[in-house]
Coordinates of C-alpha atoms in Angstrom, one line a residue:
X1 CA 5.8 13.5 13.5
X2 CA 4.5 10.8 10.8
X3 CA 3.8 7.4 12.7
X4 CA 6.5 5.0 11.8
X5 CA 4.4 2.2 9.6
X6 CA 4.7 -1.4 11.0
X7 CA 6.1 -2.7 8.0
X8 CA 9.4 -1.4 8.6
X9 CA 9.2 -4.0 11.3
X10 CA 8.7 -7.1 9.3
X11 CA 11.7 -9.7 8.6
X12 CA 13.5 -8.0 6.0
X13 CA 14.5 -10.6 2.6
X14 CA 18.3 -9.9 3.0
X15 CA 18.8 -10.3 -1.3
X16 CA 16.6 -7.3 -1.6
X17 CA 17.9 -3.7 -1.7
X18 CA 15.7 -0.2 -2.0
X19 CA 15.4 3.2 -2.2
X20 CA 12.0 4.9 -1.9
X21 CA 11.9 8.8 -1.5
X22 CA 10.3 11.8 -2.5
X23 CA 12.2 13.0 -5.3
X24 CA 13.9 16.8 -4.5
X25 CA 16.2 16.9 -7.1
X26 CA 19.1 15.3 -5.6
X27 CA 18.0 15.7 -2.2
X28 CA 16.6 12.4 -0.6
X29 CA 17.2 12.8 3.0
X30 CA 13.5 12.2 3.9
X31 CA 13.0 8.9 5.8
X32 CA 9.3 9.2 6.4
X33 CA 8.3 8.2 3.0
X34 CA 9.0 5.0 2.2
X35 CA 6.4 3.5 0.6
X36 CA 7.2 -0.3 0.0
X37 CA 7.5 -3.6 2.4
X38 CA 10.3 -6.7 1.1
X39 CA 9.4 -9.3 3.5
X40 CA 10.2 -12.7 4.4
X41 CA 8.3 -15.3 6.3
X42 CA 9.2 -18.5 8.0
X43 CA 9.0 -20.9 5.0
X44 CA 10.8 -18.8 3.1
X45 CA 8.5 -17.2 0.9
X46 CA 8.8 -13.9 0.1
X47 CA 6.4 -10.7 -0.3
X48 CA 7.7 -7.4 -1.8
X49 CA 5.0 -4.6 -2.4
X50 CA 5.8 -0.8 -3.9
X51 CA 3.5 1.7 -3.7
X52 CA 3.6 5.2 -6.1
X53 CA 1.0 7.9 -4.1
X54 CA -1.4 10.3 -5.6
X55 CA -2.4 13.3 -4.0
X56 CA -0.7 12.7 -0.4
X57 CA 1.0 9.8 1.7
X58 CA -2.4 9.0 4.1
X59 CA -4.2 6.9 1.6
X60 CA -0.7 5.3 0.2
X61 CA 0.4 4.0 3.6
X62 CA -3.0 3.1 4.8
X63 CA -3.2 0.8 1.9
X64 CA 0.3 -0.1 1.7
X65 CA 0.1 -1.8 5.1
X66 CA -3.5 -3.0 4.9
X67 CA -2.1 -4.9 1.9
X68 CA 0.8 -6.5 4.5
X69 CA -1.5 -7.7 6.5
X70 CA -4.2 -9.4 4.3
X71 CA -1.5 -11.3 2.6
X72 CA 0.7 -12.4 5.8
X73 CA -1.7 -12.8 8.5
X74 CA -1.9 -15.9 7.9
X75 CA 1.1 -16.0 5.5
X76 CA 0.5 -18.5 2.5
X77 CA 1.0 -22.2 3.4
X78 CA 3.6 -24.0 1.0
X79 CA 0.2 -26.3 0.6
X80 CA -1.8 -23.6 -1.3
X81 CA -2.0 -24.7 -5.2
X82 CA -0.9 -21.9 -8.0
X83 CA -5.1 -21.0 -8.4
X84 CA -5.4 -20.5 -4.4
X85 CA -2.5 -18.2 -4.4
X86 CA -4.0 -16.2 -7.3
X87 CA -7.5 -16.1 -5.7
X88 CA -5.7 -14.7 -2.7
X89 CA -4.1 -12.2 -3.9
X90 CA -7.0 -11.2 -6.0
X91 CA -9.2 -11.1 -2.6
X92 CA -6.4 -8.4 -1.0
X93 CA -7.2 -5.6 -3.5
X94 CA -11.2 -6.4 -2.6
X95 CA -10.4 -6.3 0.9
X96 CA -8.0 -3.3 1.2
X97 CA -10.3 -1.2 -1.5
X98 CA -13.3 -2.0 0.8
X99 CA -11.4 -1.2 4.0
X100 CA -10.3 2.0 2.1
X101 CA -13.6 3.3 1.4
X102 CA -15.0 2.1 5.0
X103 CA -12.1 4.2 6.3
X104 CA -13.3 7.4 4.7
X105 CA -17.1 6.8 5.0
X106 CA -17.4 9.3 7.5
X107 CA -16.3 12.3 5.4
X108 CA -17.9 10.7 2.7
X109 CA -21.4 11.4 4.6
X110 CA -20.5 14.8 5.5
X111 CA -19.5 15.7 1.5
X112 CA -22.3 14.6 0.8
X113 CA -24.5 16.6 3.9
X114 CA -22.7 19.8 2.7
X115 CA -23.5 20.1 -0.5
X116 CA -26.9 19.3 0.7
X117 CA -26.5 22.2 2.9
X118 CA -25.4 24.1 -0.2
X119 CA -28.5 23.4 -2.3
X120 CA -30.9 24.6 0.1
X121 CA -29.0 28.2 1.8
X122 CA -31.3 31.3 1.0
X123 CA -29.6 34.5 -0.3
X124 CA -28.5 35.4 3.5
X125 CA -26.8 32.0 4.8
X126 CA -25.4 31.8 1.3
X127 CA -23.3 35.0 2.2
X128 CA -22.8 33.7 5.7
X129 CA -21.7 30.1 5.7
X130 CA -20.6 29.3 1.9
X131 CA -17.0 30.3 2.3
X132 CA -16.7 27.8 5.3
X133 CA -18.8 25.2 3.4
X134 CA -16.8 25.3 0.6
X135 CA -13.5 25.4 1.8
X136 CA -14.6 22.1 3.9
X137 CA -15.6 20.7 0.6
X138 CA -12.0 21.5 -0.7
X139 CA -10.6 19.8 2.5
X140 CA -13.1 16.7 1.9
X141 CA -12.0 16.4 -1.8
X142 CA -8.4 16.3 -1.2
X143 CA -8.7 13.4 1.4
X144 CA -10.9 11.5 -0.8
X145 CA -8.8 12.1 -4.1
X146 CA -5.4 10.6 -2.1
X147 CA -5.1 6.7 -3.3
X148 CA -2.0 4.8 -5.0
X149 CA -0.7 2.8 -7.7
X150 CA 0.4 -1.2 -6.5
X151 CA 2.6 -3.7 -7.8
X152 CA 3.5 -6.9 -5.6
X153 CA 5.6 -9.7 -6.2
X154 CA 5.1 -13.0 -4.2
X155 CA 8.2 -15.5 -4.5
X156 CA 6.0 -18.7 -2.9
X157 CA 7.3 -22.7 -3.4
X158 CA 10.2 -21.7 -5.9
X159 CA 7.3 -19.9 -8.2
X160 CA 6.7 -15.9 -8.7
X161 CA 3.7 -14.5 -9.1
X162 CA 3.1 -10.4 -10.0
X163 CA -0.3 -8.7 -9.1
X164 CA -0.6 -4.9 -10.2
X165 CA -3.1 -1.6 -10.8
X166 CA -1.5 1.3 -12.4
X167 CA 1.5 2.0 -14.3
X168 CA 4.0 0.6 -11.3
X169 CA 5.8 -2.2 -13.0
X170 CA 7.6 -5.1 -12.4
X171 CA 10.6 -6.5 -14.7
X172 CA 12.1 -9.9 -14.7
X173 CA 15.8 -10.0 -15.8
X174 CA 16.7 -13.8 -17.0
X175 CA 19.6 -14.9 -18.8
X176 CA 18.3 -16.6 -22.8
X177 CA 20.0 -20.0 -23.8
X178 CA 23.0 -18.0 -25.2
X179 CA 23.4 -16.3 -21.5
X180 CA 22.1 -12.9 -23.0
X181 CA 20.6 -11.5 -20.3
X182 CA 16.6 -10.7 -21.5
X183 CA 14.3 -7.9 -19.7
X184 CA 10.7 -9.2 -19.6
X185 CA 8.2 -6.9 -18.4
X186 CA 6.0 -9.0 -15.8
X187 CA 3.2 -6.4 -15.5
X188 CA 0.9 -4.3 -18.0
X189 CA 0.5 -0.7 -17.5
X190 CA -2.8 0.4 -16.8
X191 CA -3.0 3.8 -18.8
X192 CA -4.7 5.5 -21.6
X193 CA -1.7 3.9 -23.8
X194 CA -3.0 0.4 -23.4
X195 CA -5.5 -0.8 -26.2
X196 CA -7.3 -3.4 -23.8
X197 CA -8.0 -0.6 -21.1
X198 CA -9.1 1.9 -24.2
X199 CA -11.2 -1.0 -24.9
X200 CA -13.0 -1.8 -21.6
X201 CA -13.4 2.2 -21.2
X202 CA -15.2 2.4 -24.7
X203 CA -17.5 -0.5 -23.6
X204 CA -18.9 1.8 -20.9
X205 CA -19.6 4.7 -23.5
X206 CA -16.3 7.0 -23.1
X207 CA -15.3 8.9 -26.2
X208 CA -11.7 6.9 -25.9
X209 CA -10.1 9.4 -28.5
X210 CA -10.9 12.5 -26.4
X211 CA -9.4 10.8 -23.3
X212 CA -6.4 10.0 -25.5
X213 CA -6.4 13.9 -26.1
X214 CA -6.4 15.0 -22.7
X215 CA -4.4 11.8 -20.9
X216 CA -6.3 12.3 -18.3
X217 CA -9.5 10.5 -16.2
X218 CA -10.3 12.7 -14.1
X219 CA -7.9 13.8 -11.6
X220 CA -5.5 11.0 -12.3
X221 CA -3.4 9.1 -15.6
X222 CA -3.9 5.8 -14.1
X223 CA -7.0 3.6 -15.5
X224 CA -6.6 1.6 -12.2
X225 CA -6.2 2.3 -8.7
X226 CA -6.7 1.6 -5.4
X227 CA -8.0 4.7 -3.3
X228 CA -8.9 8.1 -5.0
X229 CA -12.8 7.8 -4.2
X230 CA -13.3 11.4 -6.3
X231 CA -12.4 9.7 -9.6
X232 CA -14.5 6.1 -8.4
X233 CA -18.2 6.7 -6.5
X234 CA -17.9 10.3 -7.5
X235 CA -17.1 10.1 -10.8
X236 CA -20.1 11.9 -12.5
X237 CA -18.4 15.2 -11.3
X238 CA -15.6 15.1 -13.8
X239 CA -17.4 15.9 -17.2
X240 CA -14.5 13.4 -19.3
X241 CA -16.1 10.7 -18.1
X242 CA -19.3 11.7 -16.4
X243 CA -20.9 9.3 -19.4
X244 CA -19.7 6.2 -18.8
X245 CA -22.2 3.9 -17.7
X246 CA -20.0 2.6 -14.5
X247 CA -16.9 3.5 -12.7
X248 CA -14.1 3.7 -15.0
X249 CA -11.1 3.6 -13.1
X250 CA -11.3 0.2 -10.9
X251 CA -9.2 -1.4 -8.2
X252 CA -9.2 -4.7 -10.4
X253 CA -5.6 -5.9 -10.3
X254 CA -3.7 -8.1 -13.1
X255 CA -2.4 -11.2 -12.0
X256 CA 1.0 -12.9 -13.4
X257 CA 2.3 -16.5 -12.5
X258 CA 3.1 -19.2 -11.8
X259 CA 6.6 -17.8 -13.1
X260 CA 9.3 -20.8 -12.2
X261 CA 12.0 -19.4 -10.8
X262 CA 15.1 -21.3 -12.7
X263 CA 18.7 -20.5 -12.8
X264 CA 17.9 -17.9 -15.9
X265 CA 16.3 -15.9 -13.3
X266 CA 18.5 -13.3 -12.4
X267 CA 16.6 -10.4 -10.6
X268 CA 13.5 -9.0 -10.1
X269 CA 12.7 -5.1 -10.1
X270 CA 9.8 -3.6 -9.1
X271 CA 9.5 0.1 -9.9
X272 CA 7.3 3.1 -9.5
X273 CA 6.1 5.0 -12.7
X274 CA 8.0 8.2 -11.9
X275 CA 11.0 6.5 -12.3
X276 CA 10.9 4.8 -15.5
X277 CA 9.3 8.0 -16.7
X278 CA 12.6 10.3 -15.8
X279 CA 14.2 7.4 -18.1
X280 CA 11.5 8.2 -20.9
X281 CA 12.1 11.7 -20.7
X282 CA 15.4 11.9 -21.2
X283 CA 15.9 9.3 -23.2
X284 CA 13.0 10.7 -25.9
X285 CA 11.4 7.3 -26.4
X286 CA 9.9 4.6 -24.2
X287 CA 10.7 1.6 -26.4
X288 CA 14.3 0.7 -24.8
X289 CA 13.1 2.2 -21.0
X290 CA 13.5 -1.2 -19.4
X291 CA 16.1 -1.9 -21.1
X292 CA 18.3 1.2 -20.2
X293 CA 16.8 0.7 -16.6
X294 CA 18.3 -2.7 -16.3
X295 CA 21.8 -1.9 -17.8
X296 CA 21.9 0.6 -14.7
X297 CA 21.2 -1.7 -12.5
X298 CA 24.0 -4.3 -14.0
X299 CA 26.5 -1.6 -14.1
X300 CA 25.5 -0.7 -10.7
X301 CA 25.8 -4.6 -9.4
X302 CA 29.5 -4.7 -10.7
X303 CA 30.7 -1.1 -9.4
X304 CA 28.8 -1.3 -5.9
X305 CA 30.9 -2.8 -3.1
X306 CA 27.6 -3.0 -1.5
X307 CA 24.6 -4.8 -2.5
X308 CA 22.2 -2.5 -0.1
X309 CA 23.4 0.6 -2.2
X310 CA 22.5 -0.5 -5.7
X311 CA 19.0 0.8 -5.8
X312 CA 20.1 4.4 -4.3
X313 CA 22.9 4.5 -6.4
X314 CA 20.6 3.6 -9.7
X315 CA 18.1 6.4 -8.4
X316 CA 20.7 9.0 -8.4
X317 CA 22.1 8.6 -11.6
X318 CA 18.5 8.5 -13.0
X319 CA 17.6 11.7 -11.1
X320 CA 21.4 13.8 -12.4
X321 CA 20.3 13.0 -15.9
X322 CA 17.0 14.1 -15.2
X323 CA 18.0 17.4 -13.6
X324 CA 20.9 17.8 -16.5
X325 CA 18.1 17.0 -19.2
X326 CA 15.6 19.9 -17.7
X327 CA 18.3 22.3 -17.4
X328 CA 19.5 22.1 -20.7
X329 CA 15.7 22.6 -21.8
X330 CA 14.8 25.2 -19.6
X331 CA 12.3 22.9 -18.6
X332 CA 10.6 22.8 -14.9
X333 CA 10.2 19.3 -13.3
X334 CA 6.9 18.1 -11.8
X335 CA 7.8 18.9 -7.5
X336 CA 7.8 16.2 -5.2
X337 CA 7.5 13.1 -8.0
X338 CA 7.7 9.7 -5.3
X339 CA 10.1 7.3 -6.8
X340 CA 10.8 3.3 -5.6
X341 CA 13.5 1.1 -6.8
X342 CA 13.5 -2.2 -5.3
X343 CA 15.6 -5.2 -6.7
X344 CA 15.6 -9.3 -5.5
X345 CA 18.5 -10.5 -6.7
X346 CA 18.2 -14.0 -7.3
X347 CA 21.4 -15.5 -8.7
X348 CA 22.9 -12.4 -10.4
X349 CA 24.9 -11.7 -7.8
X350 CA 25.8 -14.4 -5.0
X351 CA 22.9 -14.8 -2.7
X352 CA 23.1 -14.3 0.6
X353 CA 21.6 -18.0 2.3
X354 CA 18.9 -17.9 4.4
X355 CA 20.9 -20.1 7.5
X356 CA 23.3 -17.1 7.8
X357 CA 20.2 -15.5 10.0
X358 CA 19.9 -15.9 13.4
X359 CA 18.7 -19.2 14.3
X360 CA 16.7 -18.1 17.6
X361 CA 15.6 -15.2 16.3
X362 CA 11.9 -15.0 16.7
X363 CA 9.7 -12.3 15.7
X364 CA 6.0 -12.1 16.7
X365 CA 3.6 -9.8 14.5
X366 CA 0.0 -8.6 16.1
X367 CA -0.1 -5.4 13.1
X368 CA -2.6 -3.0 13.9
X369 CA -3.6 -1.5 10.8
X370 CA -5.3 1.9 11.8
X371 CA -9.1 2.6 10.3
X372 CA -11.0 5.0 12.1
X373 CA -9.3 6.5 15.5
X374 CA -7.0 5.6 17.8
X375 CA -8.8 7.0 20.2
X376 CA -9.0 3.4 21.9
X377 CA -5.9 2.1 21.5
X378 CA -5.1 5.1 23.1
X379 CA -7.4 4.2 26.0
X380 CA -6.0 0.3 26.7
X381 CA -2.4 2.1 26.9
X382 CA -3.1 4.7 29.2
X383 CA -5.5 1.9 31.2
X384 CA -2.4 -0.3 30.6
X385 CA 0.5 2.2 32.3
X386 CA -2.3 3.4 35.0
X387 CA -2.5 -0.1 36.8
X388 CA 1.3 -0.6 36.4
X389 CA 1.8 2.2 38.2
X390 CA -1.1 1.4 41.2
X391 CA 0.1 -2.4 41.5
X392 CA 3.2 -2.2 44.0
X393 CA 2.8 -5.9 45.0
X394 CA 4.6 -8.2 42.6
X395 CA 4.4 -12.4 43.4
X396 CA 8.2 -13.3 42.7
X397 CA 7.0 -17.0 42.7
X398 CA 5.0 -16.8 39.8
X399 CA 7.2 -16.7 36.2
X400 CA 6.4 -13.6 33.9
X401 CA 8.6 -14.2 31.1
X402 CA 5.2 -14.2 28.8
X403 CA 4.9 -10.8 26.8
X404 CA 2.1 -9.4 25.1
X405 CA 1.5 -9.7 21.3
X406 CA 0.9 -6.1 21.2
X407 CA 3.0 -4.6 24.5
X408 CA 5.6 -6.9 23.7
X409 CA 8.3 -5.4 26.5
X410 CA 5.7 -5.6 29.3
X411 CA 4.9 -8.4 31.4
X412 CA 1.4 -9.4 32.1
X413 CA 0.1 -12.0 35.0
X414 CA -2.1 -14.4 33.5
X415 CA -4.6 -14.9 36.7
X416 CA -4.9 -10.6 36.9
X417 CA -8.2 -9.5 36.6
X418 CA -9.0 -7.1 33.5
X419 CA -11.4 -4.4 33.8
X420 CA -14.9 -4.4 32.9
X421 CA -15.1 -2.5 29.6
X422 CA -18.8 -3.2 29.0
X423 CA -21.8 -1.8 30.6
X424 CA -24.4 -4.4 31.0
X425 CA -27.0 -2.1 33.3
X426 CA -29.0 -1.7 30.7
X427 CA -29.7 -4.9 30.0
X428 CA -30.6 -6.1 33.7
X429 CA -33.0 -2.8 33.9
X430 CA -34.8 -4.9 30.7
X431 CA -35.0 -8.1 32.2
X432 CA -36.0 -6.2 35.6
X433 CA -38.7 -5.3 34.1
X434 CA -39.7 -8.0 31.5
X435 CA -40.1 -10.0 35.4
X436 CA -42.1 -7.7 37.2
X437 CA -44.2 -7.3 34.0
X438 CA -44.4 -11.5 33.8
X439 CA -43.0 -11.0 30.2
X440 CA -39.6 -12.6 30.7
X441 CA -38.5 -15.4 28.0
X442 CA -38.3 -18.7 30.4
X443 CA -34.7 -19.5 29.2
X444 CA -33.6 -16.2 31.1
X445 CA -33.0 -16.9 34.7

């Protein structure tokens, strides 16, 4: 059973709908792989974040909600100027890459002990542990290879701003001054297609016309990413780009905005690769891909009773003509392609206001982003449920409405003593004997 990610429990922005899925050809019954967050916080900004995996979910969701959490714990104050919110949301990709690679630092160590191991087996231990060695290293690789393409969208004081790495997008549809509605692509795919990434990769001593060859950086499309350590501190072991004088693929993201959100602004659609690519595909070209993308989404707005099924309904037109496309070309689609549609509609549609919430509804967040182990979490709970259990005395004088941030269904006394956790006896054996030894520092009593 996948843990359930504690995004799903943040206020949801009620003029946003979504559909996030492995794609099965038509089947998307899964619910344990939605990989995107559409938030709203108390002064009504907004945060919406989709997230396209590579090699596995692990990496994806660790990021994903690392990525909540640096940008809404605190959420941005409707004091911060256009150039703070920018610089924050630049600092999130630093943080969550750096919390990524801290996460995996561990099996990083032991990739690199193995190999070590490797290099210095005589004939007899070669026949005896290389099998196992090696298939760890397969094991090792795959974790470290498992990262994910990012685009985010942060509606703050009226204003939009777009940060992204990788081909995810993000599209803007606004109405021109003769009310033709316009498709602007907010964000600049980071792939072997773009001159300026061709550029920066050429600058570190790439052969940029072989890569355009193969398509390919290693074991990914992308220029940019966040995760996928095998194509970033180990990328010497792919010999495509074992020349370049740095890492080539990077976590740097692009940032877009101030954008003033007007009345021309009609949506806002952010949207994984593998979906504008089924578009692409069938459609032969990728000039008019937006384009055809947003006229689904308009027919879809005027046909839907429902708002919340717009962005399924899109997806599954996208994915018959896709499946209609192959079988008429005996052609094989890639298995298990992760697709993401979410759409804010600003004006497009009648927004739903913010007062219709409930007034008194109040939601607390203490998010505990997983890094290492559980293992004491794990501890604190069973600790937690052991003395619930032993305590069969209960003061009915004294009020326990409180709740805990991160038990919040169980009440908690706030003059109960909590056990010792730390074991000091150590430390009074050293100053034992720093006294009888006349060598104790005379601000220790």
């Amino acid at each position: 059973m996948i843990a359930r990610p504690w995004t799903e429990d943040l206020p949801k922005c009620r003029n946003t709908c979504v559909a996030s899925y492995f794609s099965h050809l038509g089947d998307s019954n899964s619910t344990d792989d939605c990989l995107c967050f559409y938030c709203q916080t108390e002064d009504n900004s907004c945060l919406y974040g989709v997230f396209e995996p590579h090699n596995g979910l692990d990496a994806a969701r660790f990021i994903m909600q690392r990525m909540a959490a640096e940008l809404l714990f605190p959420p941005p104050s409707l004091s911060n100027t256009d150039e703070e919110i920018r610089e924050r949301l630049r600092n999130a990709f630093i943080s969550v890459e750096k919390a990524y690679i801290e996460n995996y630092d561990g099996m990083i160590a032991e990739r690199t002990s193995l190999q070590y191991r490797l290099q210095t087996l005589n004939e007899t231990q070669i026949s005896q542990n290389c099998d196992n060695i090696l298939h760890r290293l397969k094991e090792i690789d795959h974790h470290l290879s498992g990262g994910t393409t990012v685009v985010l969208a942060l509606v703050h004081n009226n204003k939009l701003f777009v940060a992204n790495v990788g081909e995810t997008r993000a599209l803007l549809g606004r109405t021109d001054d003769n009310s033709v509605l316009r498709v602007v692509q907010l964000t600049m795919d980071h792939s072997l297609n773009n001159e300026d990434e061709l550029l920066r990769l050429s600058q570190l001593g790439l052969d940029v016309n072989k890569l355009r060859n193969v398509q390919y950086l290693g074991n990914q499309t992308g220029t940019r990413c966040l995760g996928n350590y095998l194509v970033k501190g180990l990328y010497k072991a792919f010999p495509s780009i074992s020349a370049a004088m740095s890492e080539p693929v990077v976590a740097a993201p692009e940032i877009h905005g101030p954008i003033l959100l007007d009345e021309s602004c009609r949506f806002l659609v952010l949207v994984s690769a593998g979906v504008y690519k089924r578009i692409q595909e069938v459609r032969g070209n990728s000039e008019e891909t937006n384009k055809q993308l947003a006229q689904k989404i308009v027919e879809n707005f005027r046909k839907q009773s429902e708002f919340t099924r717009v962005s399924q309904s899109v997806l599954e037109e996208i994915e018959d003509d896709f499946v209609t496309f192959c079988a008429q070309n005996n052609l094989t689609p890639k298995p298990n392609t992760h697709i993401t549609l979410l759409i804010r509609n600003f004006n497009f549609l009648p927004p739903i206001p913010n007062d219709s919430c409930q007034k008194n509804a109040s939601v607390r967040f203490n998010p505990i982003v997983q890094s290492k182990s559980n293992t004491l979490l794990n501890e604190i709970d069973s600790e937690f449920s052991n003395d619930c259990e032993n305590d069969s005395i209960v003061d009915t004088n004294r009020s326990i409405e409180s709740t805990s941030d991160v038990y919040p269904n169980r009440p908690y006394e706030k003059d109960k003593r909590i056990k010792g956790y730390v074991d000091f006896s150590c430390y009074y054996e050293n100053v034992a004997k720093a006294r009888k030894n006349g060598t104790l520092p005379s601000f220790i009593k």
